[in-house]
Amino acid sequence: MIFEPIFEPRFSSKSHAFRPGRNPHTVIRTIRSNFAGYLWFLKADISEVLDNVDVDVVMASLEKAIKDKKVLSLVKSGLKAPVRSRQGEGDEDEKDSRKRKKGQTKKRILNENEPRPDPYWLRTFFDFAPQEAAKIPNYGGCGILSPLLANVCLNELDHMMEQKTVEFFRPCERDTIWKYSMDDGCHNPAWPEFVPSSGKDKTRKMDFIRYGGHFLVGIRGPRQDAVETRKEIIEFCEKILGVRLDNSKIEIEHISRGIQFLDHIICRRVIYPTLRYTASGGNIVSENGVGTLLSVSASLQQCIRQFRKLKLVKGDRDPEPLPCTPMLYSGQAHTNSQMNKFLETMADWFRYADNRRKVVGFCAYVVRSSLAKLYAARYRLKSRAKVYKIASRDLSRPLREHTNNSAPEYSDLLRMGLVDAIEGVQFSHMSSIPSCDYTPFPRNWIPDHEKVLHECINLQEPKVFYQLHKSVKQHGICLPQDEISHIVWQYKTLGVRSLSQKLCGDKGMENAYEKVMVASS
């Protein structure tokens, strides 16, 4: 709570992890808006900084903004505290629980003060976390302060890369984009690029973005520039951060092969738009042009791997859904609602993917088929086809065992309030899946709270505050501090009653003012 307002305005705008107002969606939207036209990409993994970092490196970064010795000594003692191995503790607890619960088949009832486990849909979605977002820093005994300390250390790398992008920029007047400044270009991802991505007469440009211990560098130029940039990053990490990286940690990839970042694949696709323009004679000429578009699509193979890890599918190229066994003892209404929340979260996660409908449709197919196999085993219906025949395609109709024919109808139980309403599994049709969100993302976007923090930092400078105070006096504007001090001075010299008569005209306002002043005193 103390450190975050201090460091947040000092962090680079290229960093998006472990920060308020920034998330993986801002990374995807920034890539879609700013990374069009790049030919070579550097995909780096420096997550070693998140695992272990030198205490002196962290303290040197903190001392640049924090001067309180007590706070610094507190952080230093937390960094030097030994890290408890959670994996070993978990294994011991699991062995003890097996010994205690051996032979017990009843479900354990949680106490009132005992924390409840996360719902199934949330645990399932957490297992879909991409590789770049799965690791959270944990430094000694610093606890939740560790992600902030990791950003403080990596902020040096962010500012170095920002300076590198400014030095690397070389505009070319023959280029259709980026002619004059680094901010030139189109914000709309549907705008095609009609110029080659490299060459002597083309603009050389670089951009950088980081999420946690993974970052992406886009380079428009020859491959040699990417090799030199990788060398500089390795030298900087070894000199400043004390981390030795090899070339395998920083890969150089071409845009034509596709770069996977945050479970999205960044690639380009060639289009042939029709160009219409007016010739010198006034005639409208139509020609077929050749352009490239930046494509940001979700990785279907990564989605299959995550489902296979959850044991909801088997196979790789042609995955076969498996029954959702963790929901075996839950009712149909509860099971459907849990999986609907999971599908809604998946649809929101892939909001900015070009193939959003395809990926979400695949997830809905896996979930629906897995539930159908579960219901077939639970209600003894033998096959998915019989489940779909009774419960319909979205599994919204009630299912019950054939042996229990004397049970009342579902409509009667629903009318009496004895059962929950069954909602159908969402996205059973492709038309119900929302399409990709192509809303343009501003290039120099900053969250609102960061703007306020930047203004507070500017006011702390004496020169800026003096200029602001001088302009207020010149325009004859009364400061709130002056008005409050005038009221307090009159209260001390004239008393409560005379001041209240001066400020409040009627008797009711006078009484109210006296009550306020007495309460405040």
Coordinates of C-alpha atoms in Angstrom, one line a residue:
M1 CA 0.0 0.0 0.0
I2 CA 2.9 2.3 0.6
F3 CA 5.2 1.3 -2.2
E4 CA 2.7 0.9 -5.0
P5 CA 1.8 4.7 -5.4
I6 CA 5.5 5.5 -5.2
F7 CA 6.7 3.1 -7.9
E8 CA 3.6 2.9 -10.1
P9 CA 4.2 6.2 -12.0
R10 CA 7.9 5.4 -12.2
F11 CA 7.3 2.0 -14.0
S12 CA 7.5 1.8 -17.7
S13 CA 4.4 1.8 -19.8
K14 CA 5.8 -1.3 -21.5
S15 CA 5.3 -3.4 -18.4
H16 CA 1.8 -5.0 -17.8
A17 CA 2.2 -7.7 -15.2
F18 CA 1.4 -7.4 -11.5
R19 CA 0.1 -3.9 -11.9
P20 CA -3.4 -2.4 -11.3
G21 CA -5.3 -1.5 -14.4
R22 CA -3.1 -3.7 -16.6
N23 CA -3.6 -7.3 -17.6
P24 CA -3.0 -9.8 -20.4
H25 CA -5.8 -8.2 -22.4
T26 CA -3.9 -4.9 -22.5
V27 CA -0.8 -6.8 -23.8
I28 CA -2.8 -8.4 -26.6
R29 CA -4.5 -5.1 -27.6
T30 CA -1.1 -3.3 -27.5
I31 CA 0.5 -6.0 -29.7
R32 CA -2.5 -5.8 -32.1
S33 CA -2.2 -2.0 -32.3
N34 CA 1.6 -1.4 -32.2
F35 CA 3.3 -4.4 -33.6
A36 CA 2.1 -4.4 -37.2
G37 CA 4.8 -4.4 -39.8
Y38 CA 7.6 -6.1 -37.8
L39 CA 9.5 -8.9 -39.4
W40 CA 11.7 -10.3 -36.6
F41 CA 10.7 -11.0 -33.1
L42 CA 12.7 -11.6 -29.9
K43 CA 10.8 -13.8 -27.5
A44 CA 12.6 -13.9 -24.2
D45 CA 12.2 -15.9 -20.9
I46 CA 14.0 -14.2 -18.0
S47 CA 11.8 -15.9 -15.3
E48 CA 15.0 -16.7 -13.4
V49 CA 14.7 -13.2 -11.9
L50 CA 11.3 -14.2 -10.6
D51 CA 12.7 -17.4 -8.9
N52 CA 15.8 -16.0 -7.2
V53 CA 17.3 -12.5 -7.2
D54 CA 20.3 -11.0 -5.4
V55 CA 19.3 -9.0 -2.3
D56 CA 21.8 -6.2 -3.3
V57 CA 20.1 -5.8 -6.7
V58 CA 16.7 -5.4 -5.1
M59 CA 17.9 -3.0 -2.4
A60 CA 19.8 -0.9 -5.0
S61 CA 16.6 -0.5 -7.1
L62 CA 14.6 0.4 -4.0
E63 CA 17.0 3.0 -2.7
K64 CA 16.5 5.1 -5.8
A65 CA 13.0 6.0 -4.7
I66 CA 12.8 5.0 -1.0
K67 CA 15.0 6.9 1.6
D68 CA 13.4 5.6 4.8
K69 CA 16.0 3.4 6.4
K70 CA 13.5 1.6 8.6
V71 CA 11.4 0.5 5.6
L72 CA 14.5 -0.6 3.7
S73 CA 15.8 -2.6 6.6
L74 CA 12.4 -4.3 7.0
V75 CA 12.4 -5.3 3.3
K76 CA 15.9 -6.5 3.5
S77 CA 15.1 -8.7 6.5
G78 CA 12.2 -10.1 4.5
L79 CA 14.4 -10.9 1.5
K80 CA 16.9 -12.7 3.7
A81 CA 14.3 -14.8 5.4
P82 CA 14.5 -18.5 4.3
V83 CA 11.9 -19.7 1.8
R84 CA 9.7 -22.5 3.0
S85 CA 9.3 -25.3 0.5
R86 CA 5.6 -25.6 -0.2
Q87 CA 6.0 -28.7 -2.3
G88 CA 7.6 -30.7 0.6
E89 CA 5.0 -29.4 3.0
G90 CA 2.2 -30.4 0.7
D91 CA 3.6 -33.9 0.3
E92 CA 3.8 -34.3 4.1
D93 CA 0.3 -33.0 4.6
E94 CA -1.0 -35.3 1.9
K95 CA 0.6 -38.3 3.6
D96 CA -0.8 -37.3 7.0
S97 CA -4.3 -36.8 5.6
R98 CA -4.1 -40.2 3.9
K99 CA -3.3 -41.8 7.3
R100 CA -6.1 -40.0 9.1
K101 CA -8.7 -40.5 6.4
K102 CA -7.9 -44.1 5.7
G103 CA -11.1 -46.1 5.7
Q104 CA -13.3 -43.0 5.9
T105 CA -15.8 -42.6 3.0
K106 CA -17.9 -39.7 4.4
K107 CA -17.4 -36.2 3.1
R108 CA -15.8 -33.9 5.6
I109 CA -18.0 -31.0 6.8
L110 CA -16.1 -27.7 6.9
N111 CA -16.2 -25.5 10.0
E112 CA -17.6 -22.0 10.0
N113 CA -14.1 -20.4 10.2
E114 CA -12.5 -22.8 7.7
P115 CA -12.0 -21.3 4.2
R116 CA -14.1 -22.8 1.5
P117 CA -12.4 -24.2 -1.6
D118 CA -12.7 -22.4 -4.9
P119 CA -15.6 -23.5 -7.1
Y120 CA -14.9 -26.0 -9.8
W121 CA -15.2 -23.5 -12.7
L122 CA -12.6 -21.2 -11.1
R123 CA -10.1 -24.0 -10.4
T124 CA -10.6 -25.2 -14.0
F125 CA -9.9 -21.8 -15.4
F126 CA -6.8 -21.3 -13.3
D127 CA -5.4 -24.4 -14.9
F128 CA -5.7 -22.7 -18.2
A129 CA -3.2 -20.0 -17.2
P130 CA -0.7 -19.3 -19.9
Q131 CA 3.0 -20.1 -19.3
E132 CA 3.9 -16.4 -19.1
A133 CA 1.3 -15.8 -16.3
A134 CA 1.6 -19.1 -14.3
K135 CA 4.7 -18.1 -12.3
I136 CA 4.3 -15.6 -9.4
P137 CA 7.5 -14.3 -7.7
N138 CA 8.1 -15.2 -4.1
Y139 CA 11.1 -13.6 -2.4
G140 CA 11.9 -14.9 1.0
G141 CA 9.4 -13.7 3.6
C142 CA 8.2 -10.7 1.5
G143 CA 4.9 -12.4 0.6
I144 CA 2.6 -10.3 -1.6
L145 CA 5.3 -7.7 -1.9
S146 CA 7.4 -10.0 -4.1
P147 CA 5.6 -9.2 -7.5
L148 CA 6.2 -5.5 -6.9
L149 CA 9.8 -6.0 -6.1
A150 CA 10.2 -8.1 -9.3
N151 CA 8.8 -5.2 -11.3
V152 CA 11.2 -2.8 -9.5
C153 CA 14.2 -4.9 -10.5
L154 CA 13.0 -5.4 -14.1
N155 CA 12.1 -1.7 -14.5
E156 CA 15.8 -1.1 -15.3
L157 CA 15.5 -3.4 -18.3
D158 CA 12.3 -1.7 -19.4
H159 CA 13.9 1.7 -19.4
M160 CA 16.9 0.4 -21.2
M161 CA 14.7 -1.1 -24.0
E162 CA 12.7 2.2 -24.2
Q163 CA 16.0 4.1 -24.9
K164 CA 17.0 1.4 -27.3
T165 CA 13.8 1.8 -29.3
V166 CA 14.3 5.5 -29.6
E167 CA 17.9 5.1 -30.8
F168 CA 17.0 2.4 -33.3
F169 CA 14.3 4.4 -35.0
R170 CA 15.3 5.5 -38.5
P171 CA 12.4 6.9 -40.6
C172 CA 12.2 6.8 -44.4
E173 CA 10.1 9.2 -46.5
R174 CA 9.3 6.5 -49.0
D175 CA 7.5 4.5 -46.4
T176 CA 3.7 4.7 -46.1
I177 CA 3.8 4.5 -42.3
W178 CA 6.2 5.8 -39.6
K179 CA 7.5 8.6 -41.8
Y180 CA 8.2 11.2 -39.2
S181 CA 7.9 9.9 -35.6
M182 CA 7.6 6.7 -33.7
D183 CA 4.0 7.2 -33.0
D184 CA 3.0 7.4 -36.7
G185 CA 1.0 4.5 -38.0
C186 CA -2.5 3.2 -38.0
H187 CA -4.4 2.1 -34.9
N188 CA -6.9 0.0 -36.8
P189 CA -5.7 -3.6 -37.2
A190 CA -7.8 -3.9 -40.4
W191 CA -5.5 -1.4 -42.2
P192 CA -3.2 -3.3 -44.5
E193 CA 0.5 -2.6 -45.0
F194 CA 1.5 -2.2 -48.7
V195 CA 5.3 -2.0 -48.2
P196 CA 7.9 -4.7 -47.5
S197 CA 9.0 -5.2 -43.9
S198 CA 12.7 -4.9 -44.6
G199 CA 15.2 -3.2 -47.0
K200 CA 17.6 -0.3 -47.2
D201 CA 14.9 2.2 -48.2
K202 CA 12.4 1.2 -45.4
T203 CA 11.8 2.5 -42.0
R204 CA 13.8 0.8 -39.2
K205 CA 11.7 0.5 -36.0
M206 CA 11.6 -1.5 -32.8
D207 CA 9.0 -2.0 -30.1
F208 CA 9.0 -3.8 -26.7
I209 CA 6.5 -5.2 -24.3
R210 CA 6.9 -7.2 -21.1
Y211 CA 4.6 -9.4 -19.0
G212 CA 6.3 -10.7 -15.9
G213 CA 9.4 -12.6 -16.7
H214 CA 8.6 -12.8 -20.4
F215 CA 8.9 -10.1 -23.0
L216 CA 8.6 -9.6 -26.7
V217 CA 10.6 -7.3 -29.0
G218 CA 9.5 -6.6 -32.5
I219 CA 12.1 -5.4 -35.0
R220 CA 11.6 -4.0 -38.5
G221 CA 14.9 -4.5 -40.2
P222 CA 17.5 -7.2 -41.0
R223 CA 18.1 -10.2 -38.8
Q224 CA 21.5 -8.8 -37.8
D225 CA 19.7 -6.1 -35.8
A226 CA 17.9 -8.8 -33.8
V227 CA 21.1 -10.6 -33.1
E228 CA 22.8 -7.4 -31.8
T229 CA 19.8 -6.6 -29.7
R230 CA 19.8 -10.1 -28.1
K231 CA 23.5 -9.6 -27.3
E232 CA 22.9 -6.3 -25.6
I233 CA 20.0 -7.7 -23.5
I234 CA 22.2 -10.6 -22.3
E235 CA 25.0 -8.3 -21.3
F236 CA 22.6 -6.0 -19.5
C237 CA 21.0 -8.8 -17.5
E238 CA 24.3 -10.2 -16.5
K239 CA 25.7 -6.7 -15.5
I240 CA 22.7 -5.1 -13.8
L241 CA 20.5 -8.0 -12.7
G242 CA 23.2 -10.6 -12.1
V243 CA 21.4 -13.2 -14.2
R244 CA 23.3 -15.1 -16.9
L245 CA 21.2 -15.9 -19.9
D246 CA 22.1 -18.0 -23.0
N247 CA 20.8 -17.7 -26.5
S248 CA 18.1 -20.4 -25.9
K249 CA 16.4 -18.1 -23.4
I250 CA 16.0 -15.3 -26.0
E251 CA 14.8 -16.8 -29.3
I252 CA 14.8 -15.0 -32.7
E253 CA 11.6 -15.9 -34.6
H254 CA 10.3 -14.8 -38.0
I255 CA 6.7 -13.5 -38.3
S256 CA 5.9 -16.0 -41.0
R257 CA 6.3 -18.9 -38.5
G258 CA 4.1 -17.4 -35.9
I259 CA 5.1 -16.3 -32.4
Q260 CA 3.2 -17.7 -29.4
F261 CA 2.7 -15.2 -26.5
L262 CA 0.1 -15.5 -23.8
D263 CA -1.6 -18.4 -25.5
H264 CA -2.1 -16.2 -28.6
I265 CA -0.2 -16.7 -31.9
I266 CA 1.1 -13.5 -33.6
C267 CA 1.5 -13.9 -37.4
R268 CA 0.7 -12.1 -40.6
R269 CA -1.6 -13.0 -43.4
V270 CA -1.5 -11.8 -47.0
I271 CA -4.5 -10.1 -48.5
Y272 CA -5.3 -8.8 -51.9
P273 CA -7.5 -5.7 -51.5
T274 CA -8.9 -3.7 -54.4
L275 CA -7.4 -0.2 -54.6
R276 CA -9.5 2.5 -56.2
Y277 CA -8.1 5.9 -57.0
T278 CA -8.7 8.8 -59.5
A279 CA -6.2 9.0 -62.4
S280 CA -4.9 12.2 -63.9
G281 CA -7.7 12.1 -66.6
G282 CA -10.4 11.9 -63.9
N283 CA -11.1 8.3 -64.5
I284 CA -11.5 5.9 -61.5
V285 CA -9.0 3.1 -61.7
S286 CA -9.3 -0.2 -59.8
E287 CA -6.3 -2.3 -59.2
N288 CA -5.6 -5.4 -57.1
G289 CA -3.0 -4.6 -54.4
V290 CA -1.0 -6.9 -52.2
G291 CA -0.9 -6.2 -48.5
T292 CA -0.3 -7.9 -45.1
L293 CA -2.3 -7.8 -41.9
L294 CA -1.2 -8.6 -38.4
S295 CA -3.2 -11.6 -37.1
V296 CA -3.5 -12.3 -33.4
S297 CA -5.3 -15.7 -33.0
A298 CA -5.8 -18.1 -30.1
S299 CA -3.7 -21.2 -30.0
L300 CA -6.0 -24.2 -30.4
Q301 CA -3.2 -26.7 -29.7
Q302 CA -2.4 -25.0 -26.4
C303 CA -6.1 -25.2 -25.5
I304 CA -6.2 -29.0 -26.3
R305 CA -3.1 -29.4 -24.0
Q306 CA -4.8 -27.7 -21.1
F307 CA -8.0 -29.8 -21.6
R308 CA -5.8 -32.9 -21.7
K309 CA -4.1 -31.8 -18.4
L310 CA -7.5 -31.5 -16.8
K311 CA -8.4 -35.0 -18.1
L312 CA -11.4 -33.7 -20.1
V313 CA -10.0 -35.0 -23.4
K314 CA -7.6 -37.7 -24.6
G315 CA -5.6 -37.6 -27.8
D316 CA -3.9 -34.7 -29.6
R317 CA -4.9 -34.3 -33.2
D318 CA -8.4 -35.6 -32.9
P319 CA -9.2 -35.3 -29.1
E320 CA -12.0 -37.3 -27.7
P321 CA -13.9 -35.8 -24.7
L322 CA -13.9 -37.7 -21.4
P323 CA -16.5 -37.6 -18.6
C324 CA -16.2 -34.7 -16.2
T325 CA -15.7 -36.9 -13.1
P326 CA -15.1 -34.1 -10.5
M327 CA -18.8 -33.2 -10.9
L328 CA -20.1 -36.7 -10.5
Y329 CA -21.9 -36.1 -7.2
S330 CA -23.4 -32.7 -8.2
G331 CA -26.8 -32.1 -9.6
Q332 CA -27.6 -31.3 -13.2
A333 CA -28.5 -27.7 -12.4
H334 CA -25.3 -27.1 -10.4
T335 CA -23.1 -28.8 -12.9
N336 CA -24.5 -26.8 -15.8
S337 CA -24.1 -23.5 -14.0
Q338 CA -20.5 -24.3 -13.1
M339 CA -19.5 -25.1 -16.6
N340 CA -21.4 -22.1 -18.0
K341 CA -19.3 -19.8 -15.8
F342 CA -16.2 -21.5 -17.1
L343 CA -17.3 -21.0 -20.7
E344 CA -18.2 -17.3 -20.1
T345 CA -14.7 -16.8 -18.7
M346 CA -13.1 -18.5 -21.6
A347 CA -15.1 -16.4 -24.1
D348 CA -13.9 -13.3 -22.2
W349 CA -10.3 -14.5 -22.2
F350 CA -10.2 -15.0 -26.0
R351 CA -12.1 -11.7 -26.6
Y352 CA -9.4 -10.2 -28.8
A353 CA -8.5 -13.3 -30.8
D354 CA -9.3 -13.4 -34.5
N355 CA -10.5 -17.0 -34.2
R356 CA -12.6 -16.4 -31.1
R357 CA -15.6 -18.2 -32.4
K358 CA -13.7 -21.2 -33.4
V359 CA -11.8 -21.6 -30.1
V360 CA -14.8 -20.9 -27.9
G361 CA -16.9 -23.3 -30.0
F362 CA -14.3 -26.0 -29.5
C363 CA -14.3 -25.4 -25.7
A364 CA -18.1 -25.5 -25.7
Y365 CA -18.1 -28.8 -27.6
V366 CA -15.6 -30.4 -25.2
V367 CA -17.6 -29.2 -22.1
R368 CA -20.9 -30.3 -23.6
S369 CA -19.7 -33.7 -24.7
S370 CA -17.9 -34.2 -21.3
L371 CA -21.2 -33.4 -19.4
A372 CA -23.2 -35.7 -21.8
K373 CA -20.9 -38.6 -21.0
L374 CA -21.1 -37.8 -17.3
Y375 CA -24.9 -37.7 -17.4
A376 CA -25.0 -41.0 -19.4
A377 CA -23.0 -42.7 -16.6
R378 CA -24.9 -41.0 -13.8
Y379 CA -28.4 -41.7 -15.2
R380 CA -27.6 -45.0 -16.9
L381 CA -28.4 -43.9 -20.4
K382 CA -25.4 -45.7 -22.0
S383 CA -24.6 -43.1 -24.7
R384 CA -24.4 -39.4 -25.4
A385 CA -27.1 -39.7 -28.1
K386 CA -29.7 -40.8 -25.6
V387 CA -28.7 -37.9 -23.3
Y388 CA -29.1 -35.4 -26.1
K389 CA -32.4 -36.9 -27.1
I390 CA -33.8 -36.4 -23.6
A391 CA -32.0 -33.3 -22.4
S392 CA -31.8 -31.6 -25.8
R393 CA -28.6 -30.3 -27.4
D394 CA -27.8 -27.7 -24.6
L395 CA -28.7 -30.2 -21.8
S396 CA -31.4 -27.9 -20.4
R397 CA -34.1 -30.5 -19.9
P398 CA -34.1 -32.6 -16.7
L399 CA -32.7 -36.1 -16.6
R400 CA -33.6 -38.8 -14.2
E401 CA -33.1 -42.5 -13.7
H402 CA -35.4 -44.9 -15.5
T403 CA -35.9 -47.0 -12.3
N404 CA -37.4 -44.1 -10.4
N405 CA -40.7 -43.8 -12.3
S406 CA -42.7 -42.8 -9.2
A407 CA -40.8 -39.6 -8.7
P408 CA -42.8 -36.4 -9.3
E409 CA -42.3 -34.4 -12.5
Y410 CA -39.6 -31.8 -12.7
S411 CA -42.1 -29.0 -13.5
D412 CA -44.0 -29.8 -10.3
L413 CA -40.8 -29.8 -8.2
L414 CA -39.7 -26.6 -9.8
R415 CA -43.1 -25.0 -9.0
M416 CA -42.8 -26.0 -5.4
G417 CA -39.3 -24.7 -5.1
L418 CA -37.8 -28.1 -4.3
V419 CA -35.3 -28.1 -7.2
D420 CA -33.1 -25.5 -9.0
A421 CA -33.8 -24.3 -12.5
I422 CA -31.6 -25.9 -15.0
E423 CA -29.8 -23.6 -17.4
G424 CA -28.6 -24.9 -20.7
V425 CA -25.0 -25.1 -21.6
Q426 CA -24.0 -22.0 -23.4
F427 CA -22.6 -21.6 -26.9
S428 CA -24.3 -24.7 -28.3
H429 CA -24.6 -22.9 -31.6
M430 CA -21.9 -20.9 -33.4
S431 CA -24.3 -18.0 -33.9
S432 CA -24.4 -17.4 -30.1
I433 CA -20.7 -17.0 -29.8
P434 CA -19.6 -13.3 -29.9
S435 CA -17.1 -12.3 -32.6
C436 CA -13.6 -10.8 -32.0
D437 CA -13.4 -7.3 -30.5
Y438 CA -11.5 -5.1 -32.9
T439 CA -11.9 -1.9 -30.8
P440 CA -8.8 0.3 -31.5
F441 CA -6.4 0.6 -28.6
P442 CA -4.7 4.0 -28.1
R443 CA -1.0 3.9 -28.6
N444 CA 0.0 6.0 -25.5
W445 CA -2.7 4.5 -23.3
I446 CA -2.3 5.1 -19.5
P447 CA -4.7 4.0 -16.8
D448 CA -6.6 6.8 -15.0
H449 CA -5.0 6.2 -11.6
E450 CA -1.5 6.5 -13.2
K451 CA -2.4 9.9 -14.6
V452 CA -3.4 11.1 -11.1
L453 CA -0.1 9.7 -9.6
H454 CA 1.9 11.5 -12.3
E455 CA 0.2 14.8 -11.4
C456 CA 1.0 14.2 -7.7
I457 CA 4.6 13.7 -8.6
N458 CA 4.7 16.9 -10.6
L459 CA 3.1 18.9 -7.8
Q460 CA 5.9 17.7 -5.5
E461 CA 8.5 19.6 -7.5
P462 CA 8.9 23.1 -6.2
K463 CA 9.2 24.7 -9.6
V464 CA 5.9 23.2 -10.9
F465 CA 4.0 24.1 -7.7
Y466 CA 5.3 27.7 -7.8
Q467 CA 4.2 28.2 -11.4
L468 CA 0.8 26.7 -10.6
H469 CA 0.4 28.9 -7.5
K470 CA 1.5 32.0 -9.5
S471 CA -1.1 31.4 -12.2
V472 CA -3.8 31.0 -9.6
K473 CA -2.9 34.3 -8.0
Q474 CA -2.8 36.1 -11.4
H475 CA -6.3 34.9 -12.4
G476 CA -7.7 36.0 -9.0
I477 CA -8.8 32.5 -8.1
C478 CA -9.2 31.9 -4.3
L479 CA -7.5 28.7 -3.1
P480 CA -9.5 26.4 -0.9
Q481 CA -6.8 26.5 1.7
D482 CA -7.1 30.3 1.9
E483 CA -10.9 30.1 2.4
I484 CA -10.6 27.5 5.1
S485 CA -7.9 29.5 6.9
H486 CA -10.1 32.6 6.8
I487 CA -13.0 30.7 8.3
V488 CA -10.8 29.3 11.1
W489 CA -9.3 32.8 11.9
Q490 CA -12.8 34.4 12.2
Y491 CA -13.9 31.5 14.4
K492 CA -10.9 32.1 16.8
T493 CA -11.3 35.9 16.9
L494 CA -15.1 36.5 16.7
G495 CA -16.5 33.3 18.2
V496 CA -19.0 30.8 17.0
R497 CA -22.1 32.9 17.2
S498 CA -20.9 36.0 15.3
L499 CA -19.3 33.8 12.6
S500 CA -22.5 31.8 12.2
Q501 CA -24.6 35.0 11.9
K502 CA -22.2 36.2 9.2
L503 CA -22.2 33.1 7.2
C504 CA -25.8 31.8 7.8
G505 CA -28.7 34.2 7.2
D506 CA -31.6 32.5 9.0
K507 CA -32.0 31.0 12.5
G508 CA -32.2 27.4 11.3
M509 CA -28.9 27.6 9.5
E510 CA -27.4 29.2 12.6
N511 CA -28.4 26.3 14.8
A512 CA -27.1 23.8 12.3
Y513 CA -23.8 25.6 12.0
E514 CA -23.5 25.8 15.8
K515 CA -24.1 22.0 16.0
V516 CA -21.5 21.4 13.4
M517 CA -18.9 23.6 15.1
V518 CA -19.6 22.1 18.5
A519 CA -19.3 18.6 17.1
S520 CA -16.1 19.4 15.3
S521 CA -14.6 21.0 18.5

